[in-house]
Every structure is written in C-alpha cells, then in structure tokens.
Coordinates of C-alpha atoms and ligand atoms in Angstrom, one line a residue:
X260 CA 0.0 0.0 0.0
X261 CA 1.1 3.5 -0.9
X262 CA 0.5 6.1 1.8
X263 CA -0.7 8.6 -0.9
X264 CA -3.5 6.2 -1.7
X265 CA -4.2 5.2 1.8
X266 CA -6.7 6.7 4.2
X267 CA -4.5 7.2 7.3
X268 CA -5.5 10.6 8.7
X269 CA -2.8 11.1 11.3
X270 CA -3.0 14.2 13.5
X271 CA -0.7 16.2 15.8
X272 CA -3.3 17.4 18.3
X273 CA -4.4 15.4 21.3
X274 CA -8.1 15.0 21.3
X275 CA -9.7 17.0 24.2
X276 CA -11.7 14.1 25.7
X277 CA -8.9 11.6 25.7
X278 CA -7.8 10.6 29.2
X279 CA -5.6 7.6 28.4
X280 CA -2.8 7.1 26.0
X281 CA -4.4 4.4 24.0
X282 CA -7.3 6.7 23.2
X283 CA -5.0 9.5 22.3
X284 CA -2.9 7.3 20.0
X285 CA -5.8 5.5 18.3
X286 CA -7.2 8.9 17.3
X287 CA -3.8 10.5 16.4
X288 CA -2.6 7.6 14.4
X289 CA -5.8 7.7 12.3
X290 CA -7.0 4.3 13.5
X291 CA -10.4 5.6 14.4
X292 CA -12.7 8.7 14.8
X293 CA -15.3 9.5 17.3
X294 CA -18.9 9.7 16.2
X295 CA -20.6 10.2 19.6
X296 CA -20.1 9.2 23.3
X297 CA -18.6 5.7 23.2
X298 CA -19.2 5.3 19.5
X299 CA -16.4 5.1 17.0
X300 CA -15.7 4.7 13.3
X301 CA -12.8 2.3 12.6
X302 CA -10.6 3.5 9.8
X303 CA -8.4 1.2 7.7
X304 CA -5.5 1.1 10.1
X305 CA -7.7 0.5 13.1
X306 CA -9.8 -2.1 11.4
X307 CA -6.7 -4.0 10.2
X308 CA -5.6 -4.3 13.8
X309 CA -9.0 -5.3 15.1
X310 CA -9.2 -8.0 12.4
X311 CA -5.8 -9.3 13.3
X312 CA -6.9 -9.7 17.0
X313 CA -10.2 -11.2 15.9
X314 CA -8.3 -13.7 13.7
X315 CA -6.0 -14.8 16.6
X316 CA -9.1 -15.2 18.8
X317 CA -10.8 -17.4 16.0
X318 CA -7.7 -19.6 15.5
X319 CA -7.4 -20.3 19.2
X320 CA -11.1 -20.8 19.9
X321 CA -11.3 -23.2 16.9
X322 CA -8.4 -25.2 18.2
X323 CA -10.3 -25.6 21.5
X324 CA -13.3 -27.1 19.6
X325 CA -15.4 -24.0 19.7
X326 CA -17.4 -23.3 16.6
X327 CA -18.1 -19.8 15.2
X328 CA -21.7 -18.7 14.6
X329 CA -23.4 -15.3 14.2
X330 CA -26.5 -14.4 16.3
X331 CA -28.7 -11.4 15.7
X332 CA -27.9 -8.2 17.4
X333 CA -31.7 -7.6 18.0
X334 CA -33.5 -9.9 20.3
X335 CA -37.1 -9.8 21.6
X336 CA -37.7 -8.6 25.2
X337 CA -39.6 -11.9 25.9
X338 CA -36.3 -13.8 26.1
X339 CA -35.0 -11.2 28.6
X340 CA -38.1 -11.5 30.7
X341 CA -37.7 -15.2 31.0
X342 CA -34.5 -14.8 32.8
X343 CA -35.5 -11.6 34.6
X344 CA -32.7 -9.6 33.1
X345 CA -35.2 -7.3 31.4
X346 CA -35.5 -5.8 34.9
X347 CA -32.1 -6.6 36.4
X348 CA -29.9 -5.2 33.6
X349 CA -31.2 -1.8 34.2
X350 CA -30.3 1.2 32.1
X351 CA -27.3 -0.3 30.5
X352 CA -29.6 -2.4 28.3
X353 CA -30.3 -0.6 25.0
X354 CA -34.1 -1.1 24.4
X355 CA -36.1 -0.2 21.4
X356 CA -39.6 -0.7 19.9
X357 CA -40.4 -2.0 16.5
X358 CA -43.3 -0.6 14.4
X359 CA -45.7 -3.0 16.2
X360 CA -44.8 -1.5 19.5
X361 CA -42.9 -4.7 20.5
X362 CA -39.9 -4.3 22.8
X363 CA -36.5 -5.3 21.6
X364 CA -33.0 -5.3 23.0
X365 CA -29.7 -4.5 21.2
X366 CA -27.6 -7.3 22.6
X367 CA -25.1 -6.5 25.4
X368 CA -24.3 -10.2 25.7
X369 CA -26.1 -13.3 24.4
X370 CA -26.9 -15.8 27.2
X371 CA -30.6 -15.6 26.5
X372 CA -30.4 -15.9 22.8
X373 CA -28.0 -18.8 22.8
X374 CA -29.8 -20.7 25.5
X375 CA -33.0 -20.3 23.4
X376 CA -31.1 -21.7 20.3
X377 CA -29.8 -24.6 22.2
X378 CA -33.1 -25.5 23.9
X379 CA -34.7 -25.6 20.4
X380 CA -32.0 -27.6 18.7
X381 CA -30.0 -29.7 21.1
X382 CA -31.8 -32.6 22.9
X383 CA -29.4 -35.3 23.8
X384 CA -26.3 -35.9 25.9
X385 CA -24.8 -37.2 22.6
X386 CA -24.6 -33.7 21.3
X387 CA -22.7 -32.5 24.3
X388 CA -20.4 -30.8 25.1
X389 CA -21.0 -28.0 22.7
X390 CA -19.2 -24.6 22.6
X391 CA -20.4 -21.9 20.2
X392 CA -19.0 -18.4 19.8
X393 CA -19.4 -15.3 17.8
X394 CA -17.5 -12.1 17.2
X395 CA -20.0 -9.3 17.1
X396 CA -20.8 -5.7 17.9
X397 CA -22.3 -5.4 21.4
X398 CA -24.4 -2.5 22.8
X399 CA -24.3 -1.2 26.3
X400 CA -25.5 2.2 27.5
X401 CA -22.6 2.6 29.9
X402 CA -23.0 5.3 32.6
X403 CA -19.7 6.7 31.7
X404 CA -18.4 5.8 28.3
X405 CA -14.8 6.8 28.3
X406 CA -11.2 5.9 27.5
X407 CA -12.0 5.5 23.8
X408 CA -12.9 2.0 22.9
X409 CA -11.9 0.7 26.3
X410 CA -15.4 1.6 27.6
X411 CA -17.6 2.2 24.6
X412 CA -21.3 2.0 24.1
X413 CA -20.9 0.0 20.9
X414 CA -17.9 -2.4 20.9
X415 CA -16.7 -5.6 19.4
X416 CA -16.8 -8.7 21.6
X417 CA -16.1 -12.3 21.3
X418 CA -18.6 -14.2 23.3
X419 CA -18.6 -18.0 23.7
X420 CA -21.0 -20.2 25.5
X421 CA -20.5 -23.9 26.3
X422 CA -23.1 -26.5 27.2
X423 CA -22.4 -29.6 29.2
X424 CA -24.1 -32.6 30.7
X425 CA -22.3 -32.4 34.0
X426 CA -20.6 -29.9 36.3
X427 CA -17.3 -31.9 36.0
X428 CA -17.4 -31.6 32.2
X429 CA -17.9 -27.8 32.5
X430 CA -15.0 -27.6 34.9
X431 CA -12.6 -29.4 32.6
X432 CA -13.7 -27.2 29.6
X433 CA -13.3 -24.1 31.8
X434 CA -9.7 -25.1 32.3
X435 CA -9.3 -25.4 28.5
X436 CA -10.8 -21.9 28.0
X437 CA -8.5 -20.5 30.7
X438 CA -5.5 -21.9 28.7
X439 CA -7.0 -20.7 25.4
X440 CA -7.3 -17.2 26.7
X441 CA -3.7 -17.2 27.9
X442 CA -2.6 -18.2 24.5
X443 CA -4.7 -15.6 22.8
X444 CA -3.3 -12.7 24.8
X445 CA 0.2 -14.1 24.6
X446 CA -0.1 -14.2 20.8
X447 CA -1.4 -10.6 20.8
X448 CA 1.9 -9.7 22.5
X449 CA 0.2 -8.9 25.8
X450 CA 1.2 -9.7 29.3
X451 CA -2.2 -10.8 30.7
X452 CA -2.9 -12.5 34.1
X453 CA -5.7 -14.8 35.1
X454 CA -7.2 -13.5 38.3
X455 CA -10.0 -14.7 40.4
X456 CA -13.0 -12.6 39.5
X457 CA -16.5 -11.7 40.5
X458 CA -19.5 -13.1 38.6
X459 CA -21.8 -10.1 39.3
X460 CA -25.2 -10.0 37.7
X461 CA -24.3 -12.6 35.1
X462 CA -24.7 -15.4 37.7
X463 CA -22.8 -18.5 38.6
X464 CA -20.1 -18.5 41.3
X465 CA -16.7 -19.4 39.8
X466 CA -15.3 -16.8 37.5
X467 CA -11.9 -15.5 36.4
X468 CA -10.8 -12.4 34.7
X469 CA -8.0 -11.8 32.2
X470 CA -6.2 -8.7 33.2
X471 CA -3.6 -6.7 31.3
X472 CA -1.6 -4.8 33.8
X473 CA -1.6 -1.1 33.2
X474 CA -1.6 2.0 35.4
X475 CA -4.6 3.3 33.6
X476 CA -6.7 0.2 34.2
X477 CA -10.0 0.6 35.8
X478 CA -9.7 -2.6 37.8
X479 CA -7.8 -3.0 41.0
X480 CA -6.0 -6.3 41.5
X481 CA -4.5 -7.7 44.7
X482 CA -1.4 -9.8 44.4
X483 CA 0.3 -11.7 47.1
X484 CA 3.8 -10.4 47.7
X485 CA 5.0 -13.9 48.1
X486 CA 5.7 -15.0 44.5
X487 CA 5.7 -18.7 45.3
X488 CA 2.1 -18.3 46.6
X489 CA 0.8 -16.5 43.6
X490 CA -2.6 -15.5 45.0
X491 CA -4.2 -12.9 42.8
X492 CA -7.8 -11.6 42.6
X493 CA -9.7 -8.5 41.7
X494 CA -10.6 -6.2 44.5
X495 CA -14.3 -7.2 44.0
X496 CA -13.5 -10.8 45.0
X497 CA -10.2 -10.8 46.9
X498 CA -10.3 -12.2 50.4
X499 CA -7.8 -11.8 53.1
X500 CA -7.2 -10.6 56.6
X501 CA -7.3 -7.0 57.7
X502 CA -4.3 -6.2 60.0
X503 CA -5.5 -5.3 63.5
X504 CA -5.4 -1.8 64.9
X505 CA -6.8 -2.4 68.4
X506 CA -4.9 -1.8 71.6
X507 CA -5.0 -3.8 74.9
X508 CA -7.0 -1.2 76.7
X509 CA -9.6 -2.5 79.2
X510 CA -13.3 -2.6 78.2
X511 CA -15.3 0.4 79.5
X512 CA -19.0 0.6 80.2
X513 CA -21.0 1.8 77.2
X514 CA -22.3 5.3 77.4
X515 CA -24.7 7.5 75.3
X516 CA -23.2 10.8 74.1
X517 CA -24.6 13.8 72.3
X518 CA -23.0 14.2 68.9
X519 CA -25.1 16.9 67.2
X520 CA -24.8 16.9 63.4
X521 CA -22.0 14.4 63.4
X522 CA -23.2 11.9 60.8
X523 CA -20.1 10.8 59.0
X524 CA -17.4 8.5 60.5
X525 CA -14.8 11.2 60.0
X526 CA -16.9 13.9 61.8
X527 CA -18.0 11.8 64.8
X528 CA -14.5 10.2 65.3
X529 CA -12.9 13.6 65.2
X530 CA -15.6 15.1 67.5
X531 CA -15.0 12.3 70.1
X532 CA -11.2 12.5 69.7
X533 CA -10.9 9.0 68.3
X534 CA -9.5 7.5 65.1
X535 CA -11.8 6.4 62.2
X536 CA -10.8 2.8 63.0
X537 CA -12.3 3.1 66.5
X538 CA -15.7 3.8 65.1
X539 CA -18.2 1.3 63.7
X540 CA -19.5 2.4 60.3
X541 CA -23.0 1.5 59.3
X542 CA -24.0 0.9 55.7
X543 CA -27.6 0.5 54.6
X544 CA -28.3 -1.5 51.5
X545 CA -31.4 -2.5 49.6
X546 CA -31.3 -6.1 48.6
X547 CA -34.3 -6.4 46.3
X548 CA -37.1 -5.5 48.8
X549 CA -35.1 -6.2 51.9
X550 CA -33.1 -3.9 54.1
X551 CA -29.5 -4.9 55.0
X552 CA -27.6 -3.1 57.7
X553 CA -23.9 -3.8 57.5
X554 CA -21.4 -2.8 60.2
X555 CA -17.7 -2.5 59.5
X556 CA -14.6 -0.9 61.0
X557 CA -14.7 2.9 60.3
X558 CA -11.6 3.1 58.2
X559 CA -12.6 0.4 55.8
X560 CA -14.9 0.1 52.8
X561 CA -17.6 -2.5 52.4
X562 CA -17.6 -4.6 49.2
X563 CA -21.1 -4.7 47.7
X564 CA -20.1 -7.8 45.7
X565 CA -19.5 -9.8 48.9
X566 CA -22.8 -8.6 50.3
X567 CA -24.5 -9.6 47.0
X568 CA -23.1 -13.2 47.4
X569 CA -24.3 -13.3 51.0
X570 CA -27.9 -12.2 50.4
X571 CA -28.5 -13.9 47.1
X572 CA -30.6 -11.0 45.8
X573 CA -31.0 -9.9 42.2
X574 CA -30.2 -6.2 43.0
X575 CA -28.0 -4.8 45.7
X576 CA -27.8 -1.1 46.0
X577 CA -27.3 1.6 48.6
X578 CA -30.7 2.2 50.3
X579 CA -32.2 5.5 49.2
X580 CA -34.3 7.6 51.5
X581 CA -37.6 6.5 49.9
X582 CA -36.8 2.9 50.5
X583 CA -35.7 3.6 54.1
X584 CA -39.0 5.4 54.7
X585 CA -40.8 2.2 53.6
X586 CA -38.7 0.3 56.2
X587 CA -39.5 2.7 59.1
X588 CA -40.5 -0.1 61.4
X589 CA -36.9 -1.4 61.4
X590 CA -36.0 1.7 63.6
X591 CA -33.0 2.4 61.5
X592 CA -31.9 6.1 61.6
X593 CA -29.7 6.9 58.7
X594 CA -26.6 8.8 59.8
X595 CA -26.9 7.5 63.4
X596 CA -27.4 3.8 62.7
X597 CA -25.9 1.4 65.2
X598 CA -26.4 -2.4 65.7
X599 CA -28.4 -2.2 69.0
X600 CA -32.2 -2.4 69.0
X601 CA -32.8 -2.2 65.2
X602 CA -34.8 -4.7 63.1
X603 CA -33.6 -4.7 59.5
X604 CA -34.2 -7.8 57.4
X605 CA -30.4 -8.5 57.5
X606 CA -27.9 -7.4 60.1
X607 CA -24.3 -8.3 59.3
X608 CA -21.1 -7.5 61.1
X609 CA -17.9 -7.5 59.1
X610 CA -15.1 -9.4 60.8
X611 CA -13.2 -6.1 61.4
X612 CA -15.7 -5.0 64.0
X613 CA -14.3 -7.6 66.3
X614 CA -11.1 -5.7 66.3
X615 CA -12.7 -2.5 67.8
X616 CA -12.1 -1.9 71.5
X617 CA -14.4 0.7 73.2
X618 CA -15.7 1.8 69.8
X619 CA -18.3 4.4 68.7
X620 CA -21.6 3.2 67.3
X621 CA -24.7 5.1 66.2
X622 CA -27.5 5.2 68.9
X623 CA -30.4 5.0 66.3
X624 CA -31.4 8.4 67.5
X625 CA -30.7 11.7 65.7
X626 CA -27.6 13.5 67.1
X627 CA -26.6 10.6 69.5
X628 CA -23.9 7.9 69.5
X629 CA -22.8 5.3 72.0
X630 CA -19.2 5.1 73.1
X631 CA -17.3 2.1 74.5
X632 CA -19.0 -0.5 72.4
X633 CA -17.4 -3.9 72.4
X634 CA -19.2 -6.2 70.0
X635 CA -18.6 -9.6 71.6
X636 CA -19.7 -8.2 75.0
X637 CA -22.6 -6.0 73.7
X638 CA -23.9 -8.3 70.9
X639 CA -23.2 -11.8 72.2
X640 CA -25.2 -13.4 69.3
X641 CA -23.4 -11.5 66.6
X642 CA -22.3 -13.4 63.5
X643 CA -19.3 -12.2 61.6
X644 CA -18.8 -12.2 57.8
X645 CA -16.1 -11.1 55.4
X646 CA -17.6 -8.0 53.7
X647 CA -14.6 -5.8 53.4
X648 CA -12.9 -4.5 50.2
X649 CA -9.4 -5.8 50.5
X650 CA -6.6 -3.2 50.2
X651 CA -2.8 -3.0 50.0
X652 CA -1.2 -4.4 53.1
X653 CA -4.0 -6.9 53.9
X654 CA -2.8 -10.4 54.5
X655 CA -3.1 -13.1 51.8
X656 CA -5.9 -15.6 52.4
X657 CA -3.6 -18.4 51.1
X658 CA -0.3 -17.8 52.8
X659 CA -0.7 -14.8 55.2
X660 CA 1.9 -12.6 53.6
X661 CA 0.9 -9.0 52.8
X662 CA -0.7 -8.2 49.5
X663 CA 0.0 -5.5 47.0
X664 CA -2.3 -3.7 44.6
X665 CA -1.8 -3.1 40.9
X666 CA -4.1 -1.7 38.3
X667 CA -5.4 -3.8 35.3
X668 CA -7.6 -3.7 32.3
X669 CA -10.1 -6.5 32.1
X670 CA -9.8 -7.8 28.6
X671 CA -11.7 -11.0 29.0
X672 CA -13.5 -13.2 31.5
X673 CA -14.7 -16.7 32.0
X674 CA -17.6 -17.9 34.1
X675 CA -19.0 -21.1 35.2
X676 CA -22.7 -20.3 34.9
X677 CA -24.0 -23.7 36.0
X678 CA -27.7 -24.0 35.4
X679 CA -28.7 -20.4 36.0
X680 CA -29.9 -19.8 32.5
X681 CA -30.9 -23.3 31.5
X682 CA -33.2 -23.4 34.6
X683 CA -34.8 -20.0 34.1
X684 CA -35.3 -20.8 30.4
X685 CA -36.2 -24.4 30.9
X686 CA -33.5 -25.7 28.6
X687 CA -33.1 -29.4 29.0
X688 CA -31.5 -32.5 27.4
X689 CA -32.1 -36.2 27.7
X690 CA -29.2 -37.8 29.7
X691 CA -27.8 -41.3 29.5
X692 CA -30.2 -42.4 32.2
X693 CA -33.1 -41.3 30.0
X694 CA -33.9 -38.4 32.4
X695 CA -34.3 -34.8 31.4
X696 CA -31.6 -32.5 32.9
X697 CA -30.8 -28.9 32.6
X698 CA -27.7 -27.9 30.6
X699 CA -24.7 -27.0 32.6
X700 CA -23.3 -23.8 31.1
X701 CA -20.2 -21.8 30.9
X702 CA -19.6 -18.4 29.2
X703 CA -16.4 -16.8 28.0
X704 CA -16.2 -13.1 27.0
X705 CA -13.4 -11.2 25.3
X706 CA -13.4 -7.6 24.4
X707 CA -11.8 -7.4 21.0
X708 CA -11.7 -3.6 20.7
X709 CA -10.7 -3.3 24.4
X710 CA -7.8 -5.7 23.7
X711 CA -6.6 -3.4 20.9
X712 CA -6.6 -0.5 23.4
X713 CA -4.9 -2.6 26.1
X714 CA -2.2 -3.6 23.6
X715 CA -1.4 0.1 23.0
X716 CA -1.4 0.8 26.8
X717 CA 1.3 -1.8 27.2
X718 CA 3.2 -1.0 24.0
X719 CA 3.9 2.6 23.3
X720 CA 6.4 5.4 24.0
X721 CA 6.3 9.2 23.9
X722 CA 6.2 9.2 20.1
X723 CA 3.6 6.6 19.4
X724 CA 2.5 3.0 19.2
X725 CA 5.0 0.1 19.2
X726 CA 2.9 -2.7 17.7
X727 CA 3.7 -6.3 18.5
X728 CA 4.3 -8.0 15.1
X729 CA 1.2 -10.3 15.5
X730 CA -1.3 -7.4 15.4
X731 CA 0.5 -4.6 13.6
X732 CA -1.5 -2.9 10.9
X733 CA 1.5 -3.2 8.5
X734 CA 4.6 -5.3 9.0
X735 CA 7.1 -3.0 7.4
X736 CA 7.2 0.7 6.5
X737 CA 9.4 1.8 3.7
X738 CA 10.3 5.5 3.7
X739 CA 11.8 7.0 0.6
X740 CA 13.0 10.3 1.9
X741 CA 13.0 12.0 -1.4
X742 CA 10.3 10.8 -3.7
X743 CA 11.7 12.9 -6.6
X744 CA 15.0 11.1 -6.5
X745 CA 14.9 8.3 -9.2
X746 CA 17.5 6.1 -7.5
X747 CA 15.7 6.3 -4.1
X748 CA 12.4 5.4 -5.7
X749 CA 14.0 2.5 -7.7
X750 CA 15.4 0.9 -4.5
X751 CA 12.1 1.6 -2.7
X752 CA 10.1 0.0 -5.5
X753 CA 12.3 -3.1 -5.7
X754 CA 12.2 -3.6 -1.9
X755 CA 8.5 -3.2 -1.8
X756 CA 8.0 -5.7 -4.6
X757 CA 10.4 -8.3 -3.1
X758 CA 8.9 -8.0 0.4
X759 CA 5.4 -8.3 -0.8
X760 CA 6.4 -11.4 -2.8
X761 CA 7.8 -12.9 0.4
X762 CA 4.4 -12.3 2.0
X763 CA 4.9 -9.2 4.0
X764 CA 2.4 -6.4 4.3
X765 CA 4.3 -3.3 3.3
X766 CA 3.3 0.4 3.6
X767 CA 5.4 2.8 1.5
X768 CA 5.3 6.4 2.6
X769 CA 5.5 8.0 -0.8
X770 CA 4.2 11.4 0.3
X771 CA 6.3 14.3 -0.9
X772 CA 6.9 15.6 2.6
X773 CA 9.8 16.6 4.9
X774 CA 11.8 13.7 6.5
X775 CA 11.0 15.0 10.0
X776 CA 7.3 14.8 9.2
X777 CA 7.6 11.3 7.9
X778 CA 9.6 10.1 10.9
X779 CA 7.0 11.5 13.3
X780 CA 4.2 9.7 11.5
X781 CA 6.2 6.5 11.3
X782 CA 6.7 6.5 15.1
X783 CA 3.1 7.4 15.6
X784 CA 1.6 4.5 13.6
X785 CA 4.2 2.1 15.0
X786 CA 5.0 -0.5 12.4
X787 CA 7.4 -3.0 13.9
X788 CA 10.2 -2.2 11.3
X789 CA 11.0 1.0 9.4
X790 CA 13.3 1.0 6.3
X791 CA 14.5 4.4 5.3
X792 CA 15.9 5.0 1.8
X793 CA 17.7 8.3 1.8
X794 CA 19.5 10.1 -1.0
X795 CA 22.3 10.8 1.6
X796 CA 23.3 7.2 2.4
X797 CA 22.4 5.6 -0.9
X798 CA 25.5 6.8 -2.8
X799 CA 27.5 4.7 -0.2
X800 CA 25.3 1.7 -1.0
X801 CA 23.5 1.9 2.4
X802 CA 19.9 2.1 3.6
X803 CA 18.8 2.5 7.2
X804 CA 16.6 0.1 9.2
X805 CA 15.1 0.6 12.6
X806 CA 13.0 -1.6 14.8
X807 CA 10.2 0.5 16.3
X808 CA 11.1 -0.9 19.7
X809 CA 14.7 0.3 19.5
X810 CA 16.1 3.8 19.9
X811 CA 18.9 3.3 17.4
X812 CA 18.9 2.6 13.7
X813 CA 21.3 0.6 11.7
X814 CA 22.9 1.1 8.2
X815 CA 22.8 -1.9 6.0
X816 CA 24.1 -2.7 2.5
X817 CA 21.5 -2.2 -0.1
X818 CA 22.8 -5.2 -2.1
X819 CA 21.9 -7.7 0.7
X820 CA 19.1 -5.6 2.2
X821 CA 16.2 -8.1 1.6
X822 CA 17.6 -10.9 3.8
X823 CA 18.8 -8.5 6.5
X824 CA 15.4 -6.7 6.6
X825 CA 13.6 -10.1 7.0
X826 CA 16.1 -11.2 9.7
X827 CA 15.6 -8.0 11.7
X828 CA 11.9 -8.0 11.2
X829 CA 11.8 -11.5 12.6
X830 CA 13.6 -10.3 15.7
X831 CA 10.9 -7.7 16.5
X832 CA 8.7 -8.5 19.5
Ligands
ATP17 P1 -16.5 -4.2 33.0 O1 -16.4 -4.7 34.4 O2 -15.3 -3.6 32.4 O3 -17.8 -3.4 32.7 P2 -18.0 -6.5 32.3 O4 -17.8 -7.4 33.4 O5 -19.2 -5.7 32.1 O6 -16.7 -5.5 32.1 P3 -18.5 -8.6 30.4 O7 -19.9 -8.4 30.4 O8 -18.0 -9.9 30.9 O9 -17.7 -7.4 31.0 O10 -17.9 -8.5 28.9 C1 -16.8 -9.3 28.4 C2 -15.7 -8.4 27.9 O11 -16.1 -7.4 27.0 C3 -15.0 -7.7 29.0 O12 -14.0 -8.5 29.6 C4 -14.3 -6.5 28.3 O13 -13.1 -6.9 27.7 C5 -15.3 -6.2 27.2 N1 -16.2 -5.1 27.5 C6 -17.2 -5.0 28.5 N2 -17.8 -3.8 28.5 C7 -17.1 -3.1 27.5 C8 -17.3 -1.8 27.0 N3 -18.2 -0.9 27.5 N4 -16.5 -1.3 26.0 C9 -15.5 -2.2 25.5 N5 -15.3 -3.4 25.9 C10 -16.1 -3.9 26.9
MG18 MG1 -19.7 -3.8 32.5

C-alpha cells in the first residue's frame, strides 16, 4: 500500500476528551474517529488491527473445539423477561420498539439468545459438550463511556457459550478456556494475568478475569507479595485478613453521648477524639425488597459484591431515603445507625468490627452515639462475615503474607454459569439415564476492541505506538526520503515488490513531505520495522533500518538488504 492512496489521517493534536494514552494514540494515528459518546468509526489502520486480533481469537477458539456462529444483534424482550434480566440489567440495556410496538434489545451479551437456540436444537447428551461463539458488535448504555474503545457503548466482543451434561465436564472445559485465553493474549503480545473474578449479575459462582496490567486500568488487583504463593484476585473478589489496629485497653462501660450533626465517621470520630478505625461504620443497602444493615470498621470500605453473594438477591444497592422510609418499622436512623435495637431484614457484622475496642456506634437516635461499644460483649449473638474491600497491606488468604495492589484492564473473563440460564429458560436435554436434565453452562467473553486499546497501553512510548508483530496494521514501513530522486524510488520499488512477494504487508510512505514529518508519522503508527531509503546514504550503498522498539537505527548494505530486513523483522517483538 502506498500512503498517498491510503486513508491514514494522522494528526498532531491530542483529542480533548482523551484521558488515556491508547485513546490519544488511536485517534492521532488515524485508527479511528469518534462519532458520539462511546461510538467510533474504525478507519483502515484500526480495522486492520481489530481484524488481526479477531483472527487470533478465532484460531485459538477453533483449536479448542469452539465453533463460530453469528447471532442477531436484535432480540425480543420476551427472552430477557424469561431470565429476569429485562428488569435486572437496568439502564445499561439498550431497548427499542419496532413498528408494532414490540420491545427489543440491542444485545449487550447473548446468554438468553444462545440458550434459546440450544433448547430448540439440542436434545441429547450425545450432542454435548458444545461450545459456540461469535464475534459481534455489542451495545451497552454505559453510565460513563470513556477511555475511547476501552469503555464504549458500541464495541466488538467475542462471546462464547458452552453446554455440558455435568458440572465436571464444565469444569474441565473451563480449564481449556483459561488456557485458550492465555494463548490468545500471549499471541497478541500482551502480558495478561488470570485472576479470580466476581461473577456479578451474570450469575454463577466461579469466575476468572483476564487482566492486562496497566496503570490506567479501571480494575484493582490484589497480588500476594510472596511469589511462590501467587494468589491474585480483583478487589471485588479478593479475600484476606485485615491487620488489627486495636490496643489492649480495658473494656469500659457503654455510654450514650450527644454528637449533634456528626453523621459521618470522620466527623464523629474527630468530635470524640478518636481515630476512624475506632468507630463502627453502618451501611444501609437495599437487597431487592429487603433492608440490610452492615457494620464495618470505620476506616474500611464495604464490598457490595460480597454482600451480593451473601444475600442472594438480584439487586443490591445503597438504600435510598424512599426505601428507608418504607422500612420505618426497622427503627434504623440513617446517619446515626448502630447495631443495637434495630430490626432490619439482615444485620451483618464484618469481621473487622471484632477488632474495635471501646468503639463508637450510632444510637439510632438523631444526634446521638454510644461510646465504649465492644461487639462480643454487647452483641453476644453477633455473627461475623467477610464483607470488606481488600486493600494494599492486607494479608493473603492463602499464605498470610501482605498483598500489594496493581491496576489492570479487564480484557476478558470466563464464568461457570452452571444451570442459572438453563433453569430459568427451561433448557433441558435427555441424559444417559433417560432423564431430562438442565444444561450446565459456561460463558467466555473477550473484548476485541478493548484488547486493541490494552495492547497500546502496554506497547507505546512518547512518540507513538509500538505494535507487536502479530497485530501490527503493517509489517514494514518503507520511507523514501526524497520521492523525486529516481534512485531512491527505484530501490524503494524493488524492496516493496520483493517484500510483498515474500508475504509481508508493506506500507510505502510515498508522500512528498519533509523527512521529519515522515519520521513522526512512522513512530506514531508504530509498524514494527522501518526501512529508510535516503539520498544521503544511498551513494554509499546503504539504507537505514530501525525496529520501532529500538532507539537506534542501523545502516545496512543495499545489495543484501532483503535478507537483512527479514532477519531484523523476525527479531521484532
Ligand atoms: P466491565 O467490568 O469492564 O464493565 P464486564 O464485566 O461488564 O466488564 P463482560 O460483560 O463480561 O464485561 O464483557 C466481556 C468483555 O467485554 C470484557 O472483559 C471486556 O473486555 C469487554 N467489555 C465489556 N464492556 C465493554 C465496553 N463498554 N467497551 C468495550 N469493551 C467492553
Ligand atoms: Mg460492565
């Protein structure tokens, strides 16, 4: 391809709304353009990279006996009502009506659609296991579309679904998928880690996430410092032990104190001359139609995902005033809530409350708290749960060593769904014992466009992208520095022809522009190898080659250039 004929609209300016480097570079290098919030057009360079990632995904999925299909983007609301996700999915679900006033969904994921397909078409254990996948545009009305294609409202996803006759079979295929995912990201030149993940609204219990480590990642990961232990989990799922802060002071009698207007932990602790960790924080959550009061050490955060698992509700959210009003008989007073004398539907203590000596609690009365609360003395029937968000310095649940936090981008995830969808949609097969059983399911998502962005987060410098060979839009860039120089163009043309014959995808920057301009664009679009044909070195029989990942270039003999170019190209990451 000749640059003059190509549509590669590079630009110098940084787009105003770009907060992360991958977003900046995807726009500046002419890979894509923004159409609306979280909606992009993929231009030739961007689309080439996306297709390369998609092809790697296809190859590896096919090797693992998954078969590619294509489901519709549109699906009828009835399927979503069967599983209850018409309600549960909330505002993220893009809904629309057809001319007959029938409700439809623009697919954010396809569990409902595929379970419907399989219940219609698959009837016997003989047809199992079965894994089907598709690579398709997904729609999600994200609250905050941002970071370019990292969190779009329209994005490309590979979603796979597997169907099994037993849990054991699902578990063994789940391992196959974990390995498949590792190979995919490895082939894309990414350093991705498999971490224990949270299954959220999608259901099931066991889940892992594939994380690309990057400071700009939205996910927080806890890693055990002890490398031989290797425990790693997202902060939504991580378990562990919170180091104690309590002292050996003697237990004092509990006392009610006037704390006018001191509703927050910070305010009340400061007012009573205590630290935040000496107060018991109350959190009020709505779990479907039930009220949960959760108590936790004042300096720590509660993890809604852990609460979600504990209460087994469809929706878990902070309780809003209207909901609290409807639960008036529980005697909970927001801002002054304490564990004594209240009657919520659930009352949970996080394990950290045990650590508080002579602590502060709300008195369930406006403007009052109790001091000198000691949970085991004052609530002898209390049960303790792990409800805390783990943080840096907490102790590993496996080996007890401190954990560290790093940031990551979730590029894919795998779930053991079990029978969640097959049960709610009544999808059954006939087993060997002639009995009808529900399919045991797994699902495996991978963000194709997000993977492209993650690849740039991990592979760039101040000047632009440094593509790994496997997903680069072009393999080799040839730059004739003077397009009017006949000799320069003759060498350029020959190299281009020879390299194309050898199977390389070559871009020739044939624009009549200043060398500095061409070098800048070359660095920006980041092809793994650059070959510069300059009227300065050519009289000495030399051309210059430079790997994008290196700082220095090398002069090579033009006579033996082809072999050398191929050799150096093959040494690119
Ligand atoms: P997140 O926690 O980032 O919102 P998710 O748990 O909603 O992700 P899934 O529903 O499992 O993600 O989707 C599978 C994959 O699709 C994710 O691992 C991610 O790579 C990608 N993905 C999810 N949401 C988006 C989005 N808004 N834009 C781009 N890619 C996305
Ligand atoms: Mg999401």
